[in-house]
Structure formats: structure tokens, C-alpha cells
CSV table of C-alpha atoms in Angstrom, one decimal:
chain,number,residue,atom,x,y,z
A,1,UNK,CA,225.8,413.7,61.0
A,2,UNK,CA,225.6,413.8,64.8
A,3,UNK,CA,227.9,411.5,66.8
A,4,UNK,CA,226.3,408.5,68.2
A,5,UNK,CA,225.2,408.8,71.8
A,6,UNK,CA,227.2,406.4,74.2
A,7,UNK,CA,224.9,404.2,76.1
A,8,UNK,CA,225.2,404.8,79.9
A,9,UNK,CA,224.7,401.1,80.5
A,10,UNK,CA,227.5,398.7,80.8
A,11,UNK,CA,227.5,395.1,79.2
A,12,UNK,CA,226.2,393.6,82.3
A,13,UNK,CA,223.3,396.0,82.6
A,14,UNK,CA,222.3,395.4,78.9
A,15,UNK,CA,222.6,391.7,79.4
A,16,UNK,CA,220.3,391.9,82.5
A,17,UNK,CA,217.9,394.1,80.6
A,18,UNK,CA,217.5,391.7,77.7
A,19,UNK,CA,217.3,388.8,80.0
A,20,UNK,CA,214.6,390.4,82.1
A,21,UNK,CA,212.7,391.4,79.0
A,22,UNK,CA,212.8,388.1,77.5
A,23,UNK,CA,211.8,386.3,80.8
A,24,UNK,CA,208.8,388.8,81.2
A,25,UNK,CA,207.7,388.1,77.6
A,26,UNK,CA,207.9,384.3,78.1
A,27,UNK,CA,206.1,384.4,81.6
A,28,UNK,CA,202.6,384.7,80.5
A,29,UNK,CA,201.0,382.0,78.4
A,30,UNK,CA,198.3,382.2,75.7
A,31,UNK,CA,195.0,383.8,76.9
A,32,UNK,CA,193.1,380.4,76.3
A,33,UNK,CA,195.5,378.8,78.7
A,34,UNK,CA,193.8,377.6,81.9
A,35,UNK,CA,196.8,379.0,84.0
A,36,UNK,CA,196.7,382.6,82.4
A,37,UNK,CA,194.4,384.2,85.0
A,38,UNK,CA,196.7,382.8,87.9
A,39,UNK,CA,199.9,383.8,86.3
A,40,UNK,CA,198.5,387.2,85.4
A,41,UNK,CA,197.7,387.9,89.1
A,42,UNK,CA,201.4,386.8,90.1
A,43,UNK,CA,203.0,388.9,87.2
A,44,UNK,CA,203.9,391.9,89.5
A,45,UNK,CA,205.4,389.5,92.1
A,46,UNK,CA,207.4,387.6,89.3
A,47,UNK,CA,208.5,391.2,87.7
A,48,UNK,CA,209.8,392.4,91.2
A,49,UNK,CA,211.6,389.0,91.8
A,50,UNK,CA,213.3,388.8,88.2
A,51,UNK,CA,214.4,392.4,88.6
A,52,UNK,CA,215.9,391.8,92.0
A,53,UNK,CA,217.8,388.7,90.7
A,54,UNK,CA,219.1,390.6,87.7
A,55,UNK,CA,219.2,394.4,88.4
A,56,UNK,CA,218.5,396.6,85.5
A,57,UNK,CA,221.2,399.1,86.6
A,58,UNK,CA,224.3,398.2,88.5
A,59,UNK,CA,226.0,400.3,91.0
A,60,UNK,CA,228.6,401.5,88.5
A,61,UNK,CA,226.0,402.8,86.0
A,62,UNK,CA,223.5,404.4,88.3
A,63,UNK,CA,225.3,407.8,88.4
A,64,UNK,CA,225.6,407.8,84.6
A,65,UNK,CA,221.8,406.8,84.3
A,66,UNK,CA,220.5,409.2,86.7
A,67,UNK,CA,222.6,412.1,85.2
A,68,UNK,CA,221.3,411.2,81.7
A,69,UNK,CA,217.8,411.2,83.0
A,70,UNK,CA,218.2,414.6,84.8
A,71,UNK,CA,219.8,416.1,81.6
A,72,UNK,CA,216.8,414.8,79.4
A,73,UNK,CA,214.3,416.3,81.9
A,74,UNK,CA,216.1,419.6,82.1
A,75,UNK,CA,216.1,419.8,78.3
A,76,UNK,CA,212.4,418.9,78.1
A,77,UNK,CA,211.5,421.5,80.8
A,78,UNK,CA,213.5,424.1,79.1
A,79,UNK,CA,211.7,423.5,75.8
A,80,UNK,CA,208.2,423.5,77.6
A,81,UNK,CA,209.1,426.9,79.3
A,82,UNK,CA,210.2,428.3,76.0
A,83,UNK,CA,207.0,427.2,74.3
A,84,UNK,CA,204.9,428.9,77.0
A,85,UNK,CA,206.8,432.1,76.8
A,86,UNK,CA,206.5,432.2,73.1
A,87,UNK,CA,202.8,431.6,73.4
A,88,UNK,CA,202.3,434.2,76.1
A,89,UNK,CA,203.9,436.7,73.7
A,90,UNK,CA,201.0,436.2,71.3
A,91,UNK,CA,198.5,437.2,73.8
A,92,UNK,CA,200.4,440.4,74.9
A,93,UNK,CA,199.1,442.3,71.8
A,94,UNK,CA,195.7,443.6,72.7
A,95,UNK,CA,194.6,443.7,69.1
A,96,UNK,CA,192.6,440.5,68.1
A,97,UNK,CA,193.5,438.5,65.1
A,98,UNK,CA,190.8,437.6,62.4
A,99,UNK,CA,190.7,434.0,63.8
A,100,UNK,CA,189.9,435.3,67.3
A,101,UNK,CA,187.2,437.7,66.0
A,102,UNK,CA,185.6,434.9,64.1
A,103,UNK,CA,185.7,432.6,67.1
A,104,UNK,CA,184.3,435.1,69.5
A,105,UNK,CA,181.5,435.9,66.9
A,106,UNK,CA,180.6,432.2,66.9
A,107,UNK,CA,180.7,432.0,70.5
A,108,UNK,CA,178.5,435.0,70.8
A,109,UNK,CA,175.7,433.5,68.4
A,110,UNK,CA,176.0,430.2,70.1
A,111,UNK,CA,175.4,431.8,73.5
A,112,UNK,CA,172.2,433.7,72.4
A,113,UNK,CA,171.0,430.5,70.7
A,114,UNK,CA,171.5,428.5,73.8
A,115,UNK,CA,169.7,431.1,76.2
A,116,UNK,CA,166.7,431.3,73.7
A,117,UNK,CA,166.3,427.6,73.5
A,118,UNK,CA,166.6,427.3,77.4
A,119,UNK,CA,163.9,429.9,77.8
A,120,UNK,CA,161.5,428.4,75.6
A,121,UNK,CA,162.0,424.9,77.1
A,122,UNK,CA,161.4,426.4,80.7
A,123,UNK,CA,158.2,428.2,79.2
A,124,UNK,CA,157.0,425.0,77.7
A,125,UNK,CA,157.4,423.1,81.0
A,126,UNK,CA,155.7,426.0,82.9
A,127,UNK,CA,152.6,425.9,80.4
A,128,UNK,CA,152.4,422.1,80.7
A,129,UNK,CA,152.5,422.3,84.4
A,130,UNK,CA,149.5,424.7,84.5
A,131,UNK,CA,147.6,423.3,81.5
A,132,UNK,CA,143.6,423.1,81.8
A,133,UNK,CA,142.2,420.4,79.6
A,134,UNK,CA,138.6,421.1,80.5
A,135,UNK,CA,138.4,424.2,78.5
A,136,UNK,CA,137.1,424.5,75.0
A,137,UNK,CA,139.5,424.5,72.1
A,138,UNK,CA,140.9,427.6,70.4
A,139,UNK,CA,144.0,428.6,68.7
A,140,UNK,CA,147.4,429.4,70.3
A,141,UNK,CA,147.9,432.9,71.5
A,142,UNK,CA,151.2,433.7,73.2
A,143,UNK,CA,149.9,436.9,74.9
A,144,UNK,CA,146.9,435.0,76.3
A,145,UNK,CA,148.9,432.2,77.5
A,146,UNK,CA,151.5,434.6,79.4
A,147,UNK,CA,148.6,436.6,80.9
A,148,UNK,CA,146.8,433.5,82.1
A,149,UNK,CA,149.9,432.0,83.6
A,150,UNK,CA,150.7,435.1,85.7
A,151,UNK,CA,147.2,436.2,86.7
A,152,UNK,CA,144.9,433.3,86.5
A,153,UNK,CA,147.4,430.5,87.6
A,154,UNK,CA,146.3,428.2,84.7
A,155,UNK,CA,146.6,428.2,80.8
A,156,UNK,CA,144.8,426.7,78.0
A,157,UNK,CA,145.9,423.3,76.8
A,158,UNK,CA,146.7,424.7,73.4
A,159,UNK,CA,149.7,426.6,75.1
A,160,UNK,CA,151.5,423.3,75.8
A,161,UNK,CA,150.1,420.7,73.3
A,162,UNK,CA,149.2,422.7,70.0
A,163,UNK,CA,151.0,422.1,66.8
A,164,UNK,CA,152.6,425.4,66.9
A,165,UNK,CA,153.9,424.9,70.6
A,166,UNK,CA,155.2,421.5,69.5
A,167,UNK,CA,157.0,423.1,66.5
A,168,UNK,CA,158.6,425.7,68.8
A,169,UNK,CA,159.8,423.2,71.4
A,170,UNK,CA,161.2,421.2,68.3
A,171,UNK,CA,163.3,424.2,67.3
A,172,UNK,CA,164.3,424.8,71.0
A,173,UNK,CA,165.6,421.3,71.3
A,174,UNK,CA,167.5,421.5,68.0
A,175,UNK,CA,169.1,424.8,69.2
A,176,UNK,CA,170.0,423.1,72.5
A,177,UNK,CA,171.7,420.4,70.5
A,178,UNK,CA,173.7,422.4,68.2
A,179,UNK,CA,174.9,424.6,71.1
A,180,UNK,CA,175.8,421.6,73.3
A,181,UNK,CA,179.5,422.6,73.0
A,182,UNK,CA,179.0,426.1,74.4
A,183,UNK,CA,179.9,427.2,78.0
A,184,UNK,CA,180.4,430.6,79.6
A,185,UNK,CA,184.2,430.3,79.8
A,186,UNK,CA,184.9,429.9,76.0
A,187,UNK,CA,185.2,433.6,75.3
A,188,UNK,CA,187.7,434.1,78.2
A,189,UNK,CA,189.6,431.0,77.1
A,190,UNK,CA,190.0,432.4,73.5
A,191,UNK,CA,191.7,435.7,74.6
A,192,UNK,CA,193.9,434.4,77.3
A,193,UNK,CA,197.1,432.2,77.2
A,194,UNK,CA,198.0,429.2,79.4
A,195,UNK,CA,194.4,428.4,80.2
A,196,UNK,CA,192.6,425.1,80.2
A,197,UNK,CA,189.0,424.3,80.7
A,198,UNK,CA,188.1,421.5,83.2
A,199,UNK,CA,184.7,419.9,83.6
A,200,UNK,CA,183.7,420.1,79.9
A,201,UNK,CA,182.9,416.5,79.7
A,202,UNK,CA,180.7,416.6,82.8
A,203,UNK,CA,178.7,419.6,81.2
A,204,UNK,CA,178.0,417.7,78.1
A,205,UNK,CA,176.8,414.6,79.9
A,206,UNK,CA,174.4,416.7,82.1
A,207,UNK,CA,173.0,418.6,79.0
A,208,UNK,CA,172.8,415.5,77.0
A,209,UNK,CA,170.7,413.7,79.7
A,210,UNK,CA,168.5,416.6,79.9
A,211,UNK,CA,168.0,416.8,76.3
A,212,UNK,CA,167.0,413.2,76.1
A,213,UNK,CA,164.2,413.7,78.9
A,214,UNK,CA,162.8,416.8,77.0
A,215,UNK,CA,162.6,414.8,73.8
A,216,UNK,CA,161.0,412.0,75.4
A,217,UNK,CA,158.4,414.3,77.0
A,218,UNK,CA,157.8,415.9,73.6
A,219,UNK,CA,156.9,412.7,72.1
A,220,UNK,CA,154.3,411.6,74.8
A,221,UNK,CA,152.7,415.0,75.4
A,222,UNK,CA,149.9,415.3,72.8
A,223,UNK,CA,146.3,415.5,73.7
A,224,UNK,CA,145.8,411.7,73.0
A,225,UNK,CA,148.1,410.9,76.0
A,226,UNK,CA,145.7,412.2,78.5
A,227,UNK,CA,142.5,410.7,77.2
A,228,UNK,CA,141.2,407.2,76.7
A,229,UNK,CA,138.5,406.4,74.0
A,230,UNK,CA,138.0,410.3,74.0
A,231,UNK,CA,137.3,410.4,77.8
A,232,UNK,CA,139.6,412.7,79.9
A,233,UNK,CA,141.6,410.6,82.5
A,234,UNK,CA,142.3,412.4,85.6
A,235,UNK,CA,145.4,410.1,86.5
A,236,UNK,CA,146.9,410.8,83.2
A,237,UNK,CA,146.3,414.6,83.6
A,238,UNK,CA,148.0,414.5,87.1
A,239,UNK,CA,150.9,412.5,85.5
A,240,UNK,CA,151.2,415.2,82.7
A,241,UNK,CA,151.2,418.0,85.2
A,242,UNK,CA,153.8,416.5,87.6
A,243,UNK,CA,156.1,415.3,85.0
A,244,UNK,CA,156.3,419.0,83.5
A,245,UNK,CA,156.9,420.3,87.1
A,246,UNK,CA,159.9,417.8,87.6
A,247,UNK,CA,161.3,418.5,84.4
A,248,UNK,CA,161.0,422.2,85.0
A,249,UNK,CA,162.9,422.0,88.3
A,250,UNK,CA,165.5,419.6,86.6
A,251,UNK,CA,166.0,421.9,83.8
A,252,UNK,CA,166.8,424.9,86.2
A,253,UNK,CA,169.1,422.6,88.4
A,254,UNK,CA,171.0,421.2,85.3
A,255,UNK,CA,171.4,424.8,83.9
A,256,UNK,CA,173.0,426.0,87.2
A,257,UNK,CA,175.3,422.7,87.4
A,258,UNK,CA,176.4,423.1,83.8
A,259,UNK,CA,176.9,426.8,84.2
A,260,UNK,CA,179.2,426.4,87.2
A,261,UNK,CA,180.9,423.2,86.5
A,262,UNK,CA,183.2,424.5,83.8
A,263,UNK,CA,186.1,426.2,85.4
A,264,UNK,CA,189.3,427.7,83.9
A,265,UNK,CA,192.6,426.3,85.3
A,266,UNK,CA,195.8,428.0,84.9
A,267,UNK,CA,198.6,425.7,83.8
A,268,UNK,CA,201.5,426.9,86.0
A,269,UNK,CA,205.0,426.2,85.0
A,270,UNK,CA,205.7,425.4,88.7
A,271,UNK,CA,205.1,421.8,87.8
A,272,UNK,CA,208.3,421.8,85.8
A,273,UNK,CA,210.4,422.9,88.8
A,274,UNK,CA,209.6,419.6,90.8
A,275,UNK,CA,212.6,417.4,91.2
A,276,UNK,CA,212.9,414.1,89.4
A,277,UNK,CA,214.4,412.1,92.4
A,278,UNK,CA,211.3,410.2,93.1
A,279,UNK,CA,211.2,408.9,89.5
A,280,UNK,CA,215.0,408.2,89.2
A,281,UNK,CA,216.2,404.6,89.4
A,282,UNK,CA,217.5,403.5,92.8
A,283,UNK,CA,220.8,401.8,93.6
A,284,UNK,CA,220.1,398.1,93.3
A,285,UNK,CA,220.4,395.9,96.3
A,286,UNK,CA,223.4,393.6,96.2
A,287,UNK,CA,222.8,390.2,94.7
A,288,UNK,CA,225.8,388.6,96.4
A,289,UNK,CA,224.7,386.0,98.9
A,290,UNK,CA,226.6,384.6,101.6
A,291,UNK,CA,227.2,380.8,101.0
A,292,UNK,CA,225.4,378.6,103.4
A,293,UNK,CA,227.3,376.4,105.7
A,294,UNK,CA,227.1,372.7,104.9
A,295,UNK,CA,225.1,370.7,107.5
A,296,UNK,CA,227.2,368.8,109.8
A,297,UNK,CA,226.6,365.2,109.9
A,298,UNK,CA,225.3,363.7,113.2
A,299,UNK,CA,226.1,360.3,114.3
A,300,UNK,CA,223.5,358.4,116.4
A,301,UNK,CA,226.3,356.9,118.7
A,302,UNK,CA,228.0,360.1,119.9
A,303,UNK,CA,229.9,360.0,122.9
A,304,UNK,CA,231.1,362.9,125.4
A,305,UNK,CA,234.5,362.8,123.5
A,306,UNK,CA,232.9,363.5,120.3
A,307,UNK,CA,231.2,366.6,121.7
A,308,UNK,CA,234.1,367.9,123.6
A,309,UNK,CA,235.3,370.3,120.8
A,310,UNK,CA,232.0,372.3,121.2
A,311,UNK,CA,232.7,373.2,124.8
A,312,UNK,CA,236.1,374.8,123.6
A,313,UNK,CA,234.7,376.6,120.7
A,314,UNK,CA,236.0,379.9,121.8
A,315,UNK,CA,239.6,378.6,121.6
A,316,UNK,CA,239.4,377.3,118.1
A,317,UNK,CA,239.5,379.5,115.1
A,318,UNK,CA,236.4,379.4,112.8
A,319,UNK,CA,238.5,379.4,109.6
A,320,UNK,CA,242.0,377.8,109.1
A,321,UNK,CA,245.0,379.9,109.3
A,322,UNK,CA,246.5,381.0,106.0
A,323,UNK,CA,250.1,379.8,105.8
A,324,UNK,CA,250.9,381.1,102.5
A,325,UNK,CA,254.2,383.1,102.0
A,326,UNK,CA,253.6,387.0,102.7
A,327,UNK,CA,253.5,389.4,99.7
A,328,UNK,CA,256.6,391.6,99.4
A,329,UNK,CA,254.4,394.7,99.2
A,330,UNK,CA,252.6,393.9,102.5
A,331,UNK,CA,255.3,395.0,104.8
A,332,UNK,CA,255.5,397.1,107.9
A,333,UNK,CA,256.5,400.2,105.6
A,334,UNK,CA,253.4,399.8,103.3
A,335,UNK,CA,250.8,399.5,106.2
A,336,UNK,CA,252.3,402.5,108.3
A,337,UNK,CA,250.6,405.9,108.1
A,338,UNK,CA,251.3,409.4,109.4
A,339,UNK,CA,249.6,408.5,112.7
A,340,UNK,CA,251.7,405.5,113.4
A,341,UNK,CA,254.8,405.3,115.4
A,342,UNK,CA,257.3,402.8,116.6
A,343,UNK,CA,255.1,401.6,119.3
A,344,UNK,CA,252.1,401.3,117.2
A,345,UNK,CA,251.3,397.4,116.8
A,346,UNK,CA,251.4,396.2,113.2
A,347,UNK,CA,248.8,394.0,111.9
A,348,UNK,CA,248.6,392.2,108.5
A,349,UNK,CA,246.1,393.5,105.9
A,350,UNK,CA,243.7,391.2,104.5
A,351,UNK,CA,244.7,390.3,100.9
A,352,UNK,CA,243.1,388.3,98.2
A,353,UNK,CA,245.0,385.6,96.5
A,354,UNK,CA,242.9,385.8,93.3
A,355,UNK,CA,242.7,389.5,93.1
A,356,UNK,CA,244.0,391.6,90.3
A,357,UNK,CA,244.5,394.6,92.1
A,358,UNK,CA,248.0,396.2,92.8
A,359,UNK,CA,249.4,397.8,95.9
A,360,UNK,CA,250.5,401.4,95.0
A,361,UNK,CA,251.3,402.4,98.7
A,362,UNK,CA,254.5,404.5,98.7
A,363,UNK,CA,257.3,403.0,100.6
A,364,UNK,CA,258.8,404.8,103.6
A,365,UNK,CA,262.5,405.3,103.5
A,366,UNK,CA,264.3,403.4,106.1
A,367,UNK,CA,267.7,405.0,106.0
A,368,UNK,CA,269.1,408.4,107.4
A,369,UNK,CA,267.0,411.4,106.9
A,370,UNK,CA,270.1,413.5,105.9
A,371,UNK,CA,272.1,411.4,103.7
A,372,UNK,CA,275.5,412.7,102.6
A,373,UNK,CA,276.0,414.1,99.1
A,374,UNK,CA,277.2,411.9,96.5
A,375,UNK,CA,280.5,412.5,94.9
A,376,UNK,CA,280.3,412.4,91.1
A,377,UNK,CA,283.1,409.9,89.7
A,378,UNK,CA,283.9,412.4,86.9
A,379,UNK,CA,285.0,415.2,89.2
A,380,UNK,CA,285.9,413.7,92.6
A,381,UNK,CA,288.1,416.4,93.8
A,382,UNK,CA,285.9,419.4,93.0
A,383,UNK,CA,282.9,418.3,95.1
A,384,UNK,CA,283.2,418.4,98.9
A,385,UNK,CA,280.9,417.2,101.6
A,386,UNK,CA,278.4,419.7,102.8
A,387,UNK,CA,278.5,420.4,106.6
A,388,UNK,CA,275.4,421.1,108.5
A,389,UNK,CA,277.3,423.3,110.8
A,390,UNK,CA,279.7,425.4,108.6
A,391,UNK,CA,279.0,427.3,105.3
A,392,UNK,CA,280.7,427.1,102.1
A,393,UNK,CA,284.1,428.7,102.0
A,394,UNK,CA,284.5,431.7,99.8
A,395,UNK,CA,287.7,430.5,98.1
A,396,UNK,CA,286.0,427.2,97.1
A,397,UNK,CA,285.8,426.6,93.3
A,398,UNK,CA,282.4,426.4,91.8
A,399,UNK,CA,281.1,423.0,90.9
A,400,UNK,CA,280.9,421.7,87.3
A,401,UNK,CA,277.5,420.5,86.3
A,402,UNK,CA,277.5,416.6,85.6
A,403,UNK,CA,275.4,416.9,82.6
A,404,UNK,CA,275.7,418.9,79.3
A,405,UNK,CA,273.2,421.8,78.8
A,406,UNK,CA,273.4,421.8,75.1
A,407,UNK,CA,271.7,419.8,72.3
A,408,UNK,CA,272.0,416.2,72.8
A,409,UNK,CA,274.2,414.4,70.1
A,410,UNK,CA,272.2,411.3,70.3
A,411,UNK,CA,270.2,410.8,67.2
A,412,UNK,CA,267.4,409.0,69.2
A,413,UNK,CA,266.6,411.8,71.3
A,414,UNK,CA,266.4,414.8,68.7
A,415,UNK,CA,265.2,415.4,65.1
A,416,UNK,CA,267.7,414.3,62.6
A,417,UNK,CA,268.1,417.2,60.1
A,418,UNK,CA,267.3,416.7,56.5
A,419,UNK,CA,270.3,415.6,54.1
A,420,UNK,CA,272.1,418.6,52.5
A,421,UNK,CA,271.4,419.0,48.7
A,422,UNK,CA,274.2,418.7,46.3
A,423,UNK,CA,275.2,421.8,44.2
A,424,UNK,CA,274.2,420.3,41.1
A,425,UNK,CA,270.6,420.2,42.2
A,426,UNK,CA,270.2,423.9,41.5
A,427,UNK,CA,271.5,423.4,37.9
A,428,UNK,CA,269.1,420.6,37.1
A,429,UNK,CA,266.0,422.3,38.5
A,430,UNK,CA,266.7,426.1,39.1
A,431,UNK,CA,262.8,427.0,39.5
A,432,UNK,CA,261.6,427.6,43.1
A,433,UNK,CA,258.7,425.3,43.7
A,434,UNK,CA,255.6,426.8,45.4
A,435,UNK,CA,253.5,424.7,47.8
A,436,UNK,CA,251.1,422.6,45.9
A,437,UNK,CA,247.3,423.8,46.1
A,438,UNK,CA,244.5,421.8,44.7
A,439,UNK,CA,242.3,423.2,41.9
A,440,UNK,CA,239.2,424.7,43.0
A,441,UNK,CA,236.1,422.5,42.4
A,442,UNK,CA,233.7,424.1,40.1
A,443,UNK,CA,230.3,422.5,40.2
A,444,UNK,CA,228.6,422.5,36.8
A,445,UNK,CA,224.8,422.8,36.7
A,446,UNK,CA,223.1,419.8,35.5
A,447,UNK,CA,219.6,419.5,33.8
A,448,UNK,CA,217.6,419.2,37.0
A,449,UNK,CA,218.9,422.3,38.9
A,450,UNK,CA,216.5,424.6,37.2
A,451,UNK,CA,213.5,422.5,38.1
A,452,UNK,CA,214.7,422.1,41.7
A,453,UNK,CA,215.2,425.9,42.1
A,454,UNK,CA,211.6,426.6,40.7
A,455,UNK,CA,210.1,424.0,43.1
A,456,UNK,CA,212.0,425.6,45.9
A,457,UNK,CA,210.7,428.9,45.2
A,458,UNK,CA,207.1,427.6,44.9
A,459,UNK,CA,207.5,425.7,48.3
A,460,UNK,CA,206.8,422.1,46.9
A,461,UNK,CA,208.3,420.4,50.1
A,462,UNK,CA,210.6,417.4,49.9
A,463,UNK,CA,209.1,416.2,46.8
A,464,UNK,CA,210.0,419.3,45.0
A,465,UNK,CA,213.5,418.7,46.2
A,466,UNK,CA,213.8,415.4,44.2
A,467,UNK,CA,212.8,413.4,47.3
A,468,UNK,CA,210.2,410.5,46.5
A,469,UNK,CA,206.8,410.9,47.9
A,470,UNK,CA,207.3,407.4,49.8
A,471,UNK,CA,210.3,408.7,51.5
A,472,UNK,CA,208.7,412.1,52.4
A,473,UNK,CA,205.8,410.1,53.9
A,474,UNK,CA,208.0,407.9,55.9
A,475,UNK,CA,209.9,411.0,57.2
A,476,UNK,CA,206.6,412.3,58.5
A,477,UNK,CA,205.5,409.1,60.1
A,478,UNK,CA,208.9,408.0,61.6
A,479,UNK,CA,210.2,411.5,62.7
A,480,UNK,CA,211.6,411.9,66.0
A,481,UNK,CA,209.3,412.3,69.1
A,482,UNK,CA,208.4,415.7,70.2
A,483,UNK,CA,208.0,416.7,73.8
A,484,UNK,CA,204.4,417.8,74.7
A,485,UNK,CA,203.8,419.4,78.1
A,486,UNK,CA,201.1,417.6,80.1
A,487,UNK,CA,199.4,419.4,83.0
A,488,UNK,CA,199.5,416.1,85.0
A,489,UNK,CA,203.3,415.5,84.5
A,490,UNK,CA,205.3,414.5,87.6
A,491,UNK,CA,202.2,413.9,89.8
A,492,UNK,CA,200.7,417.3,89.5
A,493,UNK,CA,196.8,417.5,88.8
A,494,UNK,CA,194.5,415.2,87.0
A,495,UNK,CA,195.0,414.3,83.3
A,496,UNK,CA,192.6,415.5,80.9
A,497,UNK,CA,190.9,413.2,78.3
A,498,UNK,CA,191.8,413.3,74.7
A,499,UNK,CA,188.5,414.9,73.8
A,500,UNK,CA,189.0,417.6,76.3
A,501,UNK,CA,192.4,418.3,75.0
A,502,UNK,CA,191.1,418.5,71.4
A,503,UNK,CA,188.3,420.8,72.5
A,504,UNK,CA,190.8,423.0,74.3
A,505,UNK,CA,193.1,423.3,71.3
A,506,UNK,CA,190.1,424.2,69.1
A,507,UNK,CA,189.7,427.5,70.9
A,508,UNK,CA,193.5,428.3,71.4
A,509,UNK,CA,195.2,431.1,69.4
């Protein structure tokens, strides 16, 4: 079991955080309250004010909090880089996997289906723009329609509004609908790592809008739409021609836009190298406020004598002098430094009466720099005073150390040996005892070990190991969160939508 992680916040920070959370939760009233809209506008201002009054991180904890955030960010970045390296190794092998081969085959079929439906739609709009409704009726002939379009400049109306033409247009629109997910970058995306497609949603919107226009034109393009009571109307014929011309141009333009709007964007790991300093919490401003001076009472009948003290304000002290007895530690010795000398003026340090700090300043010796050697009372005659001018005499006897170097006889300063055993102890118990060793634990198999081993071999998951299904489900739902790299993290690039993310993962290895 891993050791519990110590919180980087002190008691004051945790108290302020709980207080700020409770105040913010109680600030907004119910939605049906008449003051809800006004308080919702003032919510950011109130949040800034309450966080300024009760800082979430104090000055003592800011270093630990920033270090913890940097450590977590480093671990997440390292995990993301490792995942990218593992993913790139899968694409180093030039041989395609079965999944890639099947995906590329589906993409190729969708490509040809889309191109076929596009050509059929453009040909239908071209026939509709050049259709002649004054000619006699005859069946649909593709060769005749193509030759008339290129050489005569007009085609028979059956080329655009016949039943066979309407059936071909219906199949073309259906193929366009089934291949709306296709784009020219899918094949490249499937065989390359660390690539993301952008602009997919824009392409889907353009193709969907163009499909709706084509479906609407297919529904209103029969022969009855240009006639009224069996009589051909010139205005309706012109509307029919101009509509097909406009749709032909829009189809070409939308095809070009949808073909170029999808781009491949390389997800670089440089985004992970950006520092986190801009996102780290700052040192809170001090909330200590200077007490305001109490306003002076003004008298209505003031005289010149009453205001005389203000003229000599520079000669009076703003605060009364402290006449308390000096502390024994606040002396000239404790206030001097290596840069002071006898001529340096001494000034009292400011001390706090209610403070709990202790002055640990070392005291300066105030005696002779070369004190004489002390004569030990045990051997007063064998020790001589050392002279600074003459060295020790050769005939002088060596000094005897004042303390013994052997073991100390004091039982409180050494370990007392064990009591000796009597000779009769060997007769009573002649055997030599070995150090006691516990018996090895032998686990006996129970009735469920065989079933558990079988389930483990078969890979039955947690349920096969004896864990209930409810516990297994809770372990899946309430598991620890996993880091997922986003391209727009730390302010880099735009974030993709959930639909684009799912579509990109569909064509990943």
C-alpha cells in the first residue's frame, strides 16, 4: 500500500480554501431569484475579492505548491513523450498490418465512389443548363447527349429530366452521402504517426449543404415544373437553366474548398517543453493592513494655545518612548559585528515584547585575548605557566592528563554486563540452546484454488479471481484518471472537437 501523500498546504491555507469555496457556493442565489442576473455579473469581481481577503496559498506554502505542480507536470510530460515514442515505433515497420490494409482498401473504394458521384452530379447540372424543351420526346441516349453537349451546344430534355436520368442522379446523391466522411488526407493519416487532421468538420458542413441543394433541385426538376396547364412557360425554363448553372458553379467551388480545407497537422512535442511558470500560483499579497489613525476631535472654541503643539510637531515624537527595562540579550556585545569597532555608535535593536523569538547571537568575549593556563588542583606543582617568549625546558616533567582514558566505572555511562551464571546452571540444563526460529508457514490449498487457477489461465478477469462483478464494475468506473495529451495544452494551437478527435482515432493504428 503506497504511503499517503503529504498535503503541501498548511492548516491556514486549507481553512482559507474551504472558506472561499463555501462563500462562492453560497454567493449565487436560485435561478428564479430576481437578483440572480445581477449577482452573476458580479461573480468574477466577488471571487477576486474573496481570494484577496483569504489567500488560497500563503507565502510559506507557495514554494511547496509550485514544486508539486512542476513535479506533476514533469511526470505528465514524460508520460506523453514516452507514449509518442512508443507510437512512432509502430510506424517504423514498413509492412502494413491487416487493419491498415483493410482501412486503406475502404478508403480507396470510398474515393472512387465519391469521384463517380461527383462526375455524375456535374454532368446532370450541365445537361440541365443546356436542356431544350421544344424538341420532340425520345428516349435517353448517353452518347447522343454527350455529342450534342460538345458539338451542338444544347441537349434534349430527356438527358436531364428522364426517369433514367433521375435514377442515376438518385444513386449519385446516395453515393455522395455514404462517402461524406472521405477526404484526400485519410490514406496519409493511416500510414503516418503523430498526425492529426484539421478542418474535417468544415468539409462535412460544405458537402452537407451542397447535398441538400442537389436533393432540392432533383425534387423540382421534372417536366411539369416548367409547364403550366401543359403550356411551356419561358420564365420557368429560364429559372430551370439558371438554377442548374448556379449549382454547377457551386459544385465545382465546394469541391475545391472541401478538397483543400482538410490539412494534416503534425503534433509536435515542443508543446511539452513550454514552462509552467505562467500557470503557477503567485505569491499572495499581504493581507496585513495598517491600522488607521483615530480621527482627532476638533473643538469649536479652539484658541492659539490649543494649536501651538502643531507648530512644534518636529520636536515631538510620533510614538511615546518605551521605558521598559532592557533585555539582557540586547547588549553591545550582541549587536556588534566584525565591521564594528570601539568608535562605532551603538543603537538599540527593535524588540518585540510579545514575540516568541529567541536571540541566539553569540556573545563576544570581554576578557584578555590570551588568558593564562589554568592550574589543575590535582597536580598543582607539575603544571607551569606557559610563556610567550621562552619555550618549554628540556628537563621539565611531562604533564599528567587530568582525566582517565580507560573505561568509565560509572554504570550510568556504560552498558552493565550480564550477571554471571552459577556453576549449577550447567548441571541443571547441559544442552546448548540454538536461536529460536519460527516454523515455516505452509499454505494448504483450499477448495477454490483449482477454480481460480483455471480462471486465471482462461483470462476471466477480476471476476475469475473471485472478485464480484459489482466490485469489478466500480474499479472500472472509479479508476484513477489517466493523462491524455491534447494538442492545445499550455496555450498551443486550437483544441479539436470531440467529433474530430473520435474521427482521428478511427484511422489510427
